[in-house]
Amino acid sequence: MTKIQNLETIVSSGLCSGCGLCESIAGRDSVEMRVTSAGYIRPLLKRELPTDVLQSVLAVCPGVSVTGPALDEQTHTVWGPIQEVYRSWAANPAIRYKAAAGGSLTALGCYLLDAKRVDAIVHVKASTTQPMLTTAHVSRTSDEVIAGSQSRYGPAAPLVSIHELLRAGQKIAVVAKPCDVAAVRSLMKVDPVASQQILYCLSIFCGGTPSLYTAETIAKFLGMEPNKVSRFKWRGEGWPGRIRIEGQHDVVREMTYEQAWHTSGVPWSYGSSLQFRCKICPDAEGELADIACPDGWVVKDRKRIYDDAPGVNLAVVRTRKGGELLREAVAAGYLELASFDMDEIEDMHGDHVRRKLGQPARNLGLRLMGQPYLRVTHYRSFAKVLAAGIKANLEALVGTIQRVRINAQREPLN
């Protein structure tokens, strides 16, 4: 097995999640996150890193290792630690309408800033110059948080500004994907300043990060040249919201959520362009967050439906701090809650089960083929193997071995 000793190995082996923490640690004059020819955001090494800086990066990189939450009797094999769970949505109807689902993360971000619990919210938003790209953003007002709401289905590097904010003495909340939150938690374990100043981590249930080329393919399919796109909205403005592409001369193209992701006959699929790191991810459910807020999908006859409806999230409380935050936001009038029965979660998010349970076997496939692999601890690997069963484990293992044989996990460095 090739030992991971540098950023190039992480990227070329398909282990990079694109979080941007390496740029934050090393500085942009040494490492810069850029879009590669594969359509992902990856670190470009501008000069050799000093040994101590490189080791600092490798110690927290979610492409090297991830450590899950402490295990207790409330830890579910698939869904992780759950202290409380509710249906939730933003109390402000405008936020609820604009956001990708119920606007719960947006509302929590607004509350944290308005109540002066934090100075800055680290998140992502659509690029103002390249509408199909997603860029890191730091919000310091609730208006900025609202402007940056709505899901982005593509690569982003939200953590590039973390150390700049820490050096400025800012109190921070991070709203990001589960792998980004894992990187932040690793940083907090080794950096006392980060531990003191990063006060909250909020996340989603993640379906994975598709290539930038997915957006370009959709635009072309709808008759829009990518270089003429002035706005690319993935979701929001209703739930689940439509893809809406705006271009020159007031040209508008739209596609429903169901048409985009749950019908045949289109030249893309969600899974086909996912970065390889997503295929071996041990945590797409935000187990390390204080609160995770996935869609609270409408289910009929045990199947999700995508009819237009008022947006709803689930508020999955992972930590005591998360529970306190949720109750404060409700009391302050930022969020509304309703009861939720955990028996419904697999009907809403059953696509996570197969991927979660198969992760140990897929990671083992990399090890057996002598490839760099993700070091995973505290994610209940043995319990997941038992729950998956022999057939599913063999399918996951063989599938990964076949990928490696054709170098499907490999990525270009630029």
mmCIF file of C-alpha atoms in Angstrom:
data_model
loop_
_atom_site.group_PDB
_atom_site.id
_atom_site.type_symbol
_atom_site.label_atom_id
_atom_site.label_comp_id
_atom_site.label_asym_id
_atom_site.label_seq_id
_atom_site.Cartn_x
_atom_site.Cartn_y
_atom_site.Cartn_z
ATOM 1 C CA MET A 1 0.000 0.000 0.000
ATOM 2 C CA THR A 2 1.202 3.502 -0.844
ATOM 3 C CA LYS A 3 1.538 5.506 2.350
ATOM 4 C CA ILE A 4 -0.078 8.916 2.246
ATOM 5 C CA GLN A 5 2.769 11.382 2.639
ATOM 6 C CA ASN A 6 1.676 14.323 0.513
ATOM 7 C CA LEU A 7 -1.283 16.139 -1.014
ATOM 8 C CA GLU A 8 -0.580 14.750 -4.468
ATOM 9 C CA THR A 9 -1.227 11.192 -3.267
ATOM 10 C CA ILE A 10 -4.513 12.217 -1.660
ATOM 11 C CA VAL A 11 -5.729 13.868 -4.870
ATOM 12 C CA SER A 12 -4.450 11.317 -7.383
ATOM 13 C CA SER A 13 -5.864 8.427 -5.322
ATOM 14 C CA GLY A 14 -9.362 9.917 -5.337
ATOM 15 C CA LEU A 15 -9.396 10.520 -1.585
ATOM 16 C CA CYS A 16 -9.678 14.319 -1.592
ATOM 17 C CA SER A 17 -13.062 15.712 -0.549
ATOM 18 C CA GLY A 18 -12.154 19.243 -1.653
ATOM 19 C CA CYS A 19 -12.846 20.909 1.703
ATOM 20 C CA GLY A 20 -10.118 23.575 1.417
ATOM 21 C CA LEU A 21 -8.666 23.175 4.907
ATOM 22 C CA CYS A 22 -5.205 22.538 3.445
ATOM 23 C CA GLU A 23 -5.248 25.985 1.821
ATOM 24 C CA SER A 24 -6.403 27.504 5.099
ATOM 25 C CA ILE A 25 -3.497 25.914 7.009
ATOM 26 C CA ALA A 26 -0.723 26.368 4.456
ATOM 27 C CA GLY A 27 -1.786 29.721 2.998
ATOM 28 C CA ARG A 28 -2.818 30.471 -0.571
ATOM 29 C CA ASP A 29 0.735 31.319 -1.559
ATOM 30 C CA SER A 30 1.563 27.638 -0.956
ATOM 31 C CA VAL A 31 -1.708 25.791 -1.672
ATOM 32 C CA GLU A 32 -4.648 27.053 -3.695
ATOM 33 C CA MET A 33 -7.969 25.321 -4.299
ATOM 34 C CA ARG A 34 -8.750 25.247 -8.006
ATOM 35 C CA VAL A 35 -11.090 23.471 -10.408
ATOM 36 C CA THR A 36 -9.261 20.597 -12.104
ATOM 37 C CA SER A 37 -9.779 19.064 -15.536
ATOM 38 C CA ALA A 38 -11.978 16.425 -13.835
ATOM 39 C CA GLY A 39 -14.385 19.151 -12.728
ATOM 40 C CA TYR A 40 -13.606 18.996 -8.995
ATOM 41 C CA ILE A 41 -12.036 21.563 -6.658
ATOM 42 C CA ARG A 42 -8.623 20.330 -5.554
ATOM 43 C CA PRO A 43 -5.482 21.764 -3.911
ATOM 44 C CA LEU A 44 -2.805 23.015 -6.277
ATOM 45 C CA LEU A 45 0.614 22.868 -4.613
ATOM 46 C CA LYS A 46 2.464 26.058 -5.524
ATOM 47 C CA ARG A 47 5.596 25.279 -3.558
ATOM 48 C CA GLU A 48 6.903 22.546 -1.326
ATOM 49 C CA LEU A 49 5.413 22.686 2.146
ATOM 50 C CA PRO A 50 7.650 22.738 5.228
ATOM 51 C CA THR A 51 7.515 19.407 7.030
ATOM 52 C CA ASP A 52 5.638 20.778 10.033
ATOM 53 C CA VAL A 53 2.993 22.431 7.833
ATOM 54 C CA LEU A 54 2.546 19.289 5.765
ATOM 55 C CA GLN A 55 2.110 17.188 8.886
ATOM 56 C CA SER A 56 -0.443 19.671 10.214
ATOM 57 C CA VAL A 57 -2.414 19.307 6.992
ATOM 58 C CA LEU A 58 -2.252 15.506 6.936
ATOM 59 C CA ALA A 59 -3.326 15.333 10.583
ATOM 60 C CA VAL A 60 -6.713 16.908 9.844
ATOM 61 C CA CYS A 61 -7.324 16.017 6.187
ATOM 62 C CA PRO A 62 -10.594 14.063 5.702
ATOM 63 C CA GLY A 63 -8.938 12.343 2.758
ATOM 64 C CA VAL A 64 -6.474 10.719 5.161
ATOM 65 C CA SER A 65 -8.559 9.855 8.212
ATOM 66 C CA VAL A 66 -11.896 10.525 9.850
ATOM 67 C CA THR A 67 -12.853 9.878 13.453
ATOM 68 C CA GLY A 68 -16.509 9.550 14.318
ATOM 69 C CA PRO A 69 -18.400 10.514 17.457
ATOM 70 C CA ALA A 70 -18.008 8.731 20.758
ATOM 71 C CA LEU A 71 -20.204 5.636 20.932
ATOM 72 C CA ASP A 72 -23.074 5.334 23.400
ATOM 73 C CA GLU A 73 -26.438 3.618 23.703
ATOM 74 C CA GLN A 74 -28.053 6.339 21.541
ATOM 75 C CA THR A 75 -25.769 5.669 18.561
ATOM 76 C CA HIS A 76 -27.626 4.027 15.678
ATOM 77 C CA THR A 77 -25.632 1.798 13.300
ATOM 78 C CA VAL A 78 -26.702 3.825 10.245
ATOM 79 C CA TRP A 79 -27.890 7.206 11.518
ATOM 80 C CA GLY A 80 -25.299 7.773 14.249
ATOM 81 C CA PRO A 81 -25.866 9.610 17.525
ATOM 82 C CA ILE A 82 -29.350 11.066 17.897
ATOM 83 C CA GLN A 83 -30.426 12.883 21.038
ATOM 84 C CA GLU A 84 -33.597 14.394 19.587
ATOM 85 C CA VAL A 85 -35.209 14.638 16.161
ATOM 86 C CA TYR A 86 -38.046 16.827 14.862
ATOM 87 C CA ARG A 87 -39.570 18.090 11.676
ATOM 88 C CA SER A 88 -38.444 21.699 11.364
ATOM 89 C CA TRP A 89 -38.747 24.768 9.170
ATOM 90 C CA ALA A 90 -37.913 28.464 9.233
ATOM 91 C CA ALA A 91 -40.586 30.529 10.979
ATOM 92 C CA ASN A 92 -39.998 33.301 8.426
ATOM 93 C CA PRO A 93 -42.064 32.287 5.344
ATOM 94 C CA ALA A 94 -39.705 34.116 2.980
ATOM 95 C CA ILE A 95 -36.709 32.115 4.215
ATOM 96 C CA ARG A 96 -38.695 28.881 4.078
ATOM 97 C CA TYR A 97 -39.714 29.583 0.475
ATOM 98 C CA LYS A 98 -36.287 30.625 -0.762
ATOM 99 C CA ALA A 99 -34.296 27.826 0.884
ATOM 100 C CA ALA A 100 -33.738 24.378 -0.605
ATOM 101 C CA ALA A 101 -36.064 22.713 1.906
ATOM 102 C CA GLY A 102 -37.468 24.165 5.121
ATOM 103 C CA GLY A 103 -34.703 26.738 5.598
ATOM 104 C CA SER A 104 -33.729 25.345 8.999
ATOM 105 C CA LEU A 105 -29.979 25.820 8.542
ATOM 106 C CA THR A 106 -30.536 29.334 7.208
ATOM 107 C CA ALA A 107 -32.728 30.174 10.189
ATOM 108 C CA LEU A 108 -30.166 28.781 12.639
ATOM 109 C CA GLY A 109 -27.416 30.822 10.979
ATOM 110 C CA CYS A 110 -29.523 33.966 11.183
ATOM 111 C CA TYR A 111 -30.246 33.347 14.854
ATOM 112 C CA LEU A 112 -26.579 32.791 15.713
ATOM 113 C CA LEU A 113 -25.595 36.104 14.126
ATOM 114 C CA ASP A 114 -28.571 38.147 15.302
ATOM 115 C CA ALA A 115 -28.130 36.879 18.878
ATOM 116 C CA LYS A 116 -24.378 37.602 18.614
ATOM 117 C CA ARG A 117 -23.557 34.031 19.517
ATOM 118 C CA VAL A 118 -20.983 34.040 16.708
ATOM 119 C CA ASP A 119 -19.244 36.663 14.603
ATOM 120 C CA ALA A 120 -19.165 34.726 11.354
ATOM 121 C CA ILE A 121 -20.906 31.881 9.544
ATOM 122 C CA VAL A 122 -18.701 29.828 7.215
ATOM 123 C CA HIS A 123 -20.739 28.353 4.343
ATOM 124 C CA VAL A 124 -20.937 28.292 0.551
ATOM 125 C CA LYS A 125 -22.979 30.118 -2.066
ATOM 126 C CA ALA A 126 -23.288 30.421 -5.808
ATOM 127 C CA SER A 127 -20.390 32.230 -7.422
ATOM 128 C CA THR A 128 -21.237 35.764 -8.513
ATOM 129 C CA THR A 129 -18.902 35.548 -11.508
ATOM 130 C CA GLN A 130 -19.293 31.910 -12.606
ATOM 131 C CA PRO A 131 -22.901 30.936 -11.840
ATOM 132 C CA MET A 132 -22.395 27.173 -12.084
ATOM 133 C CA LEU A 133 -19.545 27.262 -9.594
ATOM 134 C CA THR A 134 -19.924 27.287 -5.814
ATOM 135 C CA THR A 135 -17.617 29.423 -3.696
ATOM 136 C CA ALA A 136 -16.693 29.672 -0.035
ATOM 137 C CA HIS A 137 -18.381 32.527 1.785
ATOM 138 C CA VAL A 138 -18.265 34.132 5.211
ATOM 139 C CA SER A 139 -21.490 35.784 6.355
ATOM 140 C CA ARG A 140 -21.574 38.339 9.149
ATOM 141 C CA THR A 141 -25.215 39.388 8.855
ATOM 142 C CA SER A 142 -28.430 37.437 8.584
ATOM 143 C CA ASP A 143 -29.112 39.070 5.203
ATOM 144 C CA GLU A 144 -25.881 37.562 3.890
ATOM 145 C CA VAL A 145 -26.847 34.139 5.240
ATOM 146 C CA ILE A 146 -30.224 34.343 3.498
ATOM 147 C CA ALA A 147 -28.605 35.469 0.237
ATOM 148 C CA GLY A 148 -26.360 32.383 0.343
ATOM 149 C CA SER A 149 -29.138 29.876 1.018
ATOM 150 C CA GLN A 150 -30.221 27.050 -1.334
ATOM 151 C CA SER A 151 -28.411 23.775 -2.021
ATOM 152 C CA ARG A 152 -25.449 23.621 -4.367
ATOM 153 C CA TYR A 153 -24.903 20.311 -6.188
ATOM 154 C CA GLY A 154 -21.244 20.521 -7.051
ATOM 155 C CA PRO A 155 -17.708 20.989 -5.735
ATOM 156 C CA ALA A 156 -16.916 23.657 -3.155
ATOM 157 C CA ALA A 157 -14.134 24.386 -0.668
ATOM 158 C CA PRO A 158 -15.895 26.013 2.295
ATOM 159 C CA LEU A 159 -13.009 25.874 4.778
ATOM 160 C CA VAL A 160 -10.428 28.038 3.002
ATOM 161 C CA SER A 161 -10.985 31.000 5.340
ATOM 162 C CA ILE A 162 -10.999 29.167 8.689
ATOM 163 C CA HIS A 163 -7.521 30.162 9.856
ATOM 164 C CA GLU A 164 -7.910 33.751 8.713
ATOM 165 C CA LEU A 165 -10.990 33.978 10.928
ATOM 166 C CA LEU A 166 -9.241 32.261 13.822
ATOM 167 C CA ARG A 167 -6.299 34.665 13.634
ATOM 168 C CA ALA A 168 -8.771 37.561 13.723
ATOM 169 C CA GLY A 169 -10.257 36.200 16.946
ATOM 170 C CA GLN A 170 -13.658 35.538 15.364
ATOM 171 C CA LYS A 171 -16.230 33.227 16.923
ATOM 172 C CA ILE A 172 -17.332 30.886 14.149
ATOM 173 C CA ALA A 173 -20.175 28.594 13.149
ATOM 174 C CA VAL A 174 -19.579 26.224 10.235
ATOM 175 C CA VAL A 175 -22.449 25.171 7.964
ATOM 176 C CA ALA A 176 -21.111 22.550 5.593
ATOM 177 C CA LYS A 177 -21.164 18.980 4.299
ATOM 178 C CA PRO A 178 -20.421 16.121 6.718
ATOM 179 C CA CYS A 179 -16.880 15.594 5.378
ATOM 180 C CA ASP A 180 -16.144 19.300 5.898
ATOM 181 C CA VAL A 181 -17.443 19.063 9.447
ATOM 182 C CA ALA A 182 -15.221 16.010 10.017
ATOM 183 C CA ALA A 183 -12.216 18.113 8.971
ATOM 184 C CA VAL A 184 -13.237 20.903 11.355
ATOM 185 C CA ARG A 185 -13.646 18.465 14.244
ATOM 186 C CA SER A 186 -10.189 17.025 13.559
ATOM 187 C CA LEU A 187 -8.753 20.536 13.578
ATOM 188 C CA MET A 188 -10.479 21.301 16.878
ATOM 189 C CA LYS A 189 -8.783 18.278 18.478
ATOM 190 C CA VAL A 190 -5.265 19.483 17.667
ATOM 191 C CA ASP A 191 -5.684 23.273 17.693
ATOM 192 C CA PRO A 192 -6.810 24.839 21.008
ATOM 193 C CA VAL A 193 -7.654 28.125 19.275
ATOM 194 C CA ALA A 194 -9.962 26.345 16.847
ATOM 195 C CA SER A 195 -11.540 24.453 19.734
ATOM 196 C CA GLN A 196 -12.304 27.708 21.538
ATOM 197 C CA GLN A 197 -13.490 29.781 18.585
ATOM 198 C CA ILE A 198 -15.397 27.307 16.413
ATOM 199 C CA LEU A 199 -18.562 27.164 18.457
ATOM 200 C CA TYR A 200 -21.046 25.306 16.250
ATOM 201 C CA CYS A 201 -21.008 22.842 13.377
ATOM 202 C CA LEU A 202 -24.209 22.400 11.370
ATOM 203 C CA SER A 203 -24.639 20.006 8.470
ATOM 204 C CA ILE A 204 -26.903 18.138 6.055
ATOM 205 C CA PHE A 205 -27.470 14.600 4.854
ATOM 206 C CA CYS A 206 -25.222 14.535 1.779
ATOM 207 C CA GLY A 207 -25.868 12.674 -1.463
ATOM 208 C CA GLY A 208 -22.281 13.245 -2.570
ATOM 209 C CA THR A 209 -20.424 15.835 -4.631
ATOM 210 C CA PRO A 210 -20.911 15.629 -8.402
ATOM 211 C CA SER A 211 -18.499 17.150 -10.882
ATOM 212 C CA LEU A 212 -18.919 20.686 -12.190
ATOM 213 C CA TYR A 213 -19.603 19.051 -15.542
ATOM 214 C CA THR A 214 -22.982 17.839 -14.293
ATOM 215 C CA ALA A 215 -24.227 21.434 -14.265
ATOM 216 C CA GLU A 216 -22.780 22.055 -17.711
ATOM 217 C CA THR A 217 -24.419 18.890 -19.067
ATOM 218 C CA ILE A 218 -27.796 19.936 -17.675
ATOM 219 C CA ALA A 219 -27.447 23.404 -19.187
ATOM 220 C CA LYS A 220 -26.627 21.991 -22.622
ATOM 221 C CA PHE A 221 -29.463 19.462 -22.399
ATOM 222 C CA LEU A 222 -31.866 22.340 -21.761
ATOM 223 C CA GLY A 223 -30.478 24.267 -24.734
ATOM 224 C CA MET A 224 -28.292 26.707 -22.838
ATOM 225 C CA GLU A 225 -24.591 27.188 -23.550
ATOM 226 C CA PRO A 226 -22.660 27.154 -20.250
ATOM 227 C CA ASN A 227 -20.765 30.344 -21.062
ATOM 228 C CA LYS A 228 -24.068 32.192 -21.509
ATOM 229 C CA VAL A 229 -25.545 31.209 -18.144
ATOM 230 C CA SER A 230 -26.106 34.141 -15.790
ATOM 231 C CA ARG A 231 -27.786 32.175 -12.966
ATOM 232 C CA PHE A 232 -27.906 28.479 -12.114
ATOM 233 C CA LYS A 233 -30.323 27.610 -9.303
ATOM 234 C CA TRP A 234 -30.364 23.977 -8.242
ATOM 235 C CA ARG A 235 -33.257 24.116 -5.807
ATOM 236 C CA GLY A 236 -35.316 26.450 -3.658
ATOM 237 C CA GLU A 237 -38.066 28.993 -4.294
ATOM 238 C CA GLY A 238 -40.502 26.236 -3.440
ATOM 239 C CA TRP A 239 -39.908 22.686 -2.237
ATOM 240 C CA PRO A 240 -38.278 20.630 -3.514
ATOM 241 C CA GLY A 241 -37.703 23.422 -6.000
ATOM 242 C CA ARG A 242 -36.807 23.416 -9.675
ATOM 243 C CA ILE A 243 -33.524 23.692 -11.457
ATOM 244 C CA ARG A 244 -33.717 27.137 -13.034
ATOM 245 C CA ILE A 245 -31.148 28.367 -15.525
ATOM 246 C CA GLU A 246 -31.184 31.968 -16.666
ATOM 247 C CA GLY A 247 -29.201 33.302 -19.592
ATOM 248 C CA GLN A 248 -28.755 36.178 -21.937
ATOM 249 C CA HIS A 249 -31.763 37.900 -23.529
ATOM 250 C CA ASP A 250 -34.046 36.756 -20.666
ATOM 251 C CA VAL A 251 -33.809 33.102 -21.692
ATOM 252 C CA VAL A 252 -34.990 30.789 -18.880
ATOM 253 C CA ARG A 253 -34.917 27.006 -18.695
ATOM 254 C CA GLU A 254 -36.425 24.918 -15.884
ATOM 255 C CA MET A 255 -36.587 21.289 -14.809
ATOM 256 C CA THR A 256 -38.305 19.741 -11.812
ATOM 257 C CA TYR A 257 -36.374 17.928 -9.100
ATOM 258 C CA GLU A 258 -37.969 14.635 -10.124
ATOM 259 C CA GLN A 259 -37.150 15.156 -13.803
ATOM 260 C CA ALA A 260 -33.538 15.931 -12.970
ATOM 261 C CA TRP A 261 -32.771 13.065 -10.599
ATOM 262 C CA HIS A 262 -35.489 10.430 -10.846
ATOM 263 C CA THR A 263 -36.304 9.977 -14.536
ATOM 264 C CA SER A 264 -34.496 8.221 -17.340
ATOM 265 C CA GLY A 265 -33.557 9.652 -20.702
ATOM 266 C CA VAL A 266 -31.200 12.396 -19.514
ATOM 267 C CA PRO A 267 -27.438 12.296 -20.198
ATOM 268 C CA TRP A 268 -26.453 12.450 -16.537
ATOM 269 C CA SER A 269 -27.215 10.770 -13.243
ATOM 270 C CA TYR A 270 -26.419 11.855 -9.730
ATOM 271 C CA GLY A 271 -24.146 8.931 -8.972
ATOM 272 C CA SER A 272 -22.235 8.793 -12.252
ATOM 273 C CA SER A 273 -20.115 11.887 -11.649
ATOM 274 C CA LEU A 274 -19.664 11.712 -7.878
ATOM 275 C CA GLN A 275 -16.104 12.109 -6.688
ATOM 276 C CA PHE A 276 -14.623 8.795 -5.534
ATOM 277 C CA ARG A 277 -14.193 10.019 -1.949
ATOM 278 C CA CYS A 278 -18.001 10.070 -1.679
ATOM 279 C CA LYS A 279 -18.185 6.391 -2.579
ATOM 280 C CA ILE A 280 -16.094 5.436 0.467
ATOM 281 C CA CYS A 281 -17.573 8.030 2.819
ATOM 282 C CA PRO A 282 -18.346 6.681 6.311
ATOM 283 C CA ASP A 283 -20.595 9.613 7.196
ATOM 284 C CA ALA A 284 -22.982 11.314 4.811
ATOM 285 C CA GLU A 285 -25.384 12.053 7.658
ATOM 286 C CA GLY A 286 -23.506 14.722 9.599
ATOM 287 C CA GLU A 287 -22.789 12.584 12.654
ATOM 288 C CA LEU A 288 -20.166 15.052 13.893
ATOM 289 C CA ALA A 289 -22.414 18.089 13.604
ATOM 290 C CA ASP A 290 -24.301 19.631 16.481
ATOM 291 C CA ILE A 291 -27.421 19.513 14.317
ATOM 292 C CA ALA A 292 -27.938 17.871 10.923
ATOM 293 C CA CYS A 293 -30.814 19.119 8.769
ATOM 294 C CA PRO A 294 -31.769 16.913 5.804
ATOM 295 C CA ASP A 295 -34.946 17.223 3.767
ATOM 296 C CA GLY A 296 -38.017 16.014 5.634
ATOM 297 C CA TRP A 297 -39.402 14.349 2.521
ATOM 298 C CA VAL A 298 -43.101 13.656 2.097
ATOM 299 C CA VAL A 299 -43.653 9.887 2.050
ATOM 300 C CA LYS A 300 -46.695 8.036 0.696
ATOM 301 C CA ASP A 301 -46.960 4.255 0.709
ATOM 302 C CA ARG A 302 -43.354 4.167 1.982
ATOM 303 C CA LYS A 303 -42.050 6.061 -1.070
ATOM 304 C CA ARG A 304 -40.821 9.635 -1.331
ATOM 305 C CA ILE A 305 -42.859 11.936 -3.494
ATOM 306 C CA TYR A 306 -41.787 15.260 -4.938
ATOM 307 C CA ASP A 307 -45.014 17.236 -5.285
ATOM 308 C CA ASP A 308 -44.656 20.926 -4.465
ATOM 309 C CA ALA A 309 -45.208 21.563 -0.763
ATOM 310 C CA PRO A 310 -44.151 23.952 2.011
ATOM 311 C CA GLY A 311 -40.515 23.135 2.762
ATOM 312 C CA VAL A 312 -39.675 20.872 5.697
ATOM 313 C CA ASN A 313 -36.393 19.653 7.162
ATOM 314 C CA LEU A 314 -35.579 17.182 9.854
ATOM 315 C CA ALA A 315 -33.626 18.641 12.762
ATOM 316 C CA VAL A 316 -31.430 15.772 13.928
ATOM 317 C CA VAL A 317 -29.845 16.849 17.200
ATOM 318 C CA ARG A 318 -26.440 15.210 17.682
ATOM 319 C CA THR A 319 -25.060 16.997 20.747
ATOM 320 C CA ARG A 320 -26.209 18.693 23.933
ATOM 321 C CA LYS A 321 -25.025 22.013 22.492
ATOM 322 C CA GLY A 322 -27.114 21.351 19.398
ATOM 323 C CA GLY A 323 -30.208 20.733 21.506
ATOM 324 C CA GLU A 324 -29.688 23.963 23.403
ATOM 325 C CA LEU A 325 -29.243 25.902 20.156
ATOM 326 C CA LEU A 326 -32.387 24.418 18.655
ATOM 327 C CA ARG A 327 -34.521 25.337 21.648
ATOM 328 C CA GLU A 328 -33.109 28.863 21.768
ATOM 329 C CA ALA A 329 -33.835 29.405 18.063
ATOM 330 C CA VAL A 330 -37.407 28.176 18.542
ATOM 331 C CA ALA A 331 -37.938 30.387 21.603
ATOM 332 C CA ALA A 332 -36.593 33.386 19.693
ATOM 333 C CA GLY A 333 -39.055 32.782 16.852
ATOM 334 C CA TYR A 334 -36.588 31.659 14.185
ATOM 335 C CA LEU A 335 -37.668 28.010 13.871
ATOM 336 C CA GLU A 336 -40.825 25.966 14.158
ATOM 337 C CA LEU A 337 -40.870 22.279 15.102
ATOM 338 C CA ALA A 338 -43.230 19.339 14.837
ATOM 339 C CA SER A 339 -42.913 15.789 16.087
ATOM 340 C CA PHE A 340 -41.160 13.086 14.065
ATOM 341 C CA ASP A 341 -41.122 9.312 14.389
ATOM 342 C CA MET A 342 -37.683 7.798 13.680
ATOM 343 C CA ASP A 343 -39.393 4.799 12.090
ATOM 344 C CA GLU A 344 -40.027 7.065 9.088
ATOM 345 C CA ILE A 345 -36.421 8.037 8.423
ATOM 346 C CA GLU A 346 -35.522 5.027 6.303
ATOM 347 C CA ASP A 347 -38.469 5.724 3.991
ATOM 348 C CA MET A 348 -37.236 9.299 3.627
ATOM 349 C CA HIS A 349 -33.528 8.560 3.330
ATOM 350 C CA GLY A 350 -33.216 4.885 2.486
ATOM 351 C CA ASP A 351 -30.613 5.637 -0.190
ATOM 352 C CA HIS A 352 -28.172 6.328 2.647
ATOM 353 C CA VAL A 353 -28.511 2.860 4.133
ATOM 354 C CA ARG A 354 -26.844 0.833 1.374
ATOM 355 C CA ARG A 355 -24.005 3.309 0.986
ATOM 356 C CA LYS A 356 -23.417 3.531 4.733
ATOM 357 C CA LEU A 357 -23.427 -0.196 5.347
ATOM 358 C CA GLY A 358 -21.197 -0.929 2.359
ATOM 359 C CA GLN A 359 -18.487 1.570 3.260
ATOM 360 C CA PRO A 360 -16.238 -0.819 5.250
ATOM 361 C CA ALA A 361 -16.182 -3.328 2.378
ATOM 362 C CA ARG A 362 -15.401 -0.643 -0.197
ATOM 363 C CA ASN A 363 -12.569 0.719 1.913
ATOM 364 C CA LEU A 364 -11.284 -2.845 2.379
ATOM 365 C CA GLY A 365 -11.249 -3.226 -1.395
ATOM 366 C CA LEU A 366 -8.761 -0.364 -1.624
ATOM 367 C CA ARG A 367 -6.548 -1.969 1.021
ATOM 368 C CA LEU A 368 -6.598 -5.376 -0.671
ATOM 369 C CA MET A 369 -5.570 -3.768 -3.949
ATOM 370 C CA GLY A 370 -2.631 -2.017 -2.285
ATOM 371 C CA GLN A 371 -4.126 1.449 -2.735
ATOM 372 C CA PRO A 372 -4.168 4.375 -0.320
ATOM 373 C CA TYR A 373 -7.335 4.140 1.760
ATOM 374 C CA LEU A 374 -9.270 6.164 4.304
ATOM 375 C CA ARG A 375 -8.488 5.501 7.958
ATOM 376 C CA VAL A 376 -11.870 5.291 9.682
ATOM 377 C CA THR A 377 -12.454 5.028 13.429
ATOM 378 C CA HIS A 378 -15.554 5.268 15.631
ATOM 379 C CA TYR A 379 -17.913 4.636 12.731
ATOM 380 C CA ARG A 380 -19.091 1.187 13.847
ATOM 381 C CA SER A 381 -17.457 -0.725 11.000
ATOM 382 C CA PHE A 382 -18.038 -4.175 12.490
ATOM 383 C CA ALA A 383 -21.700 -3.445 13.208
ATOM 384 C CA LYS A 384 -22.159 -2.156 9.645
ATOM 385 C CA VAL A 385 -20.572 -5.278 8.147
ATOM 386 C CA LEU A 386 -22.940 -7.470 10.156
ATOM 387 C CA ALA A 387 -25.962 -5.360 9.209
ATOM 388 C CA ALA A 388 -25.060 -5.338 5.509
ATOM 389 C CA GLY A 389 -24.889 -9.133 5.181
ATOM 390 C CA ILE A 390 -22.682 -11.336 3.026
ATOM 391 C CA LYS A 391 -24.189 -10.508 -0.386
ATOM 392 C CA ALA A 392 -24.066 -6.711 0.010
ATOM 393 C CA ASN A 393 -20.536 -6.813 1.436
ATOM 394 C CA LEU A 394 -19.282 -8.940 -1.454
ATOM 395 C CA GLU A 395 -20.923 -6.639 -3.997
ATOM 396 C CA ALA A 396 -19.325 -3.565 -2.407
ATOM 397 C CA LEU A 397 -15.923 -5.271 -2.158
ATOM 398 C CA VAL A 398 -15.900 -6.635 -5.702
ATOM 399 C CA GLY A 399 -17.208 -3.374 -7.120
ATOM 400 C CA THR A 400 -14.316 -1.437 -5.591
ATOM 401 C CA ILE A 401 -11.742 -3.986 -6.780
ATOM 402 C CA GLN A 402 -13.112 -3.684 -10.293
ATOM 403 C CA ARG A 403 -12.889 0.104 -10.101
ATOM 404 C CA VAL A 404 -9.287 -0.036 -9.002
ATOM 405 C CA ARG A 405 -8.379 -2.446 -11.786
ATOM 406 C CA ILE A 406 -9.406 0.139 -14.379
ATOM 407 C CA ASN A 407 -8.085 3.073 -12.297
ATOM 408 C CA ALA A 408 -11.589 4.526 -12.034
ATOM 409 C CA GLN A 409 -10.745 6.020 -8.640
ATOM 410 C CA ARG A 410 -7.770 7.974 -9.973
ATOM 411 C CA GLU A 411 -7.856 11.734 -10.564
ATOM 412 C CA PRO A 412 -5.615 14.136 -12.463
ATOM 413 C CA LEU A 413 -3.663 16.620 -10.370
ATOM 414 C CA ASN A 414 -4.714 19.588 -12.475
#
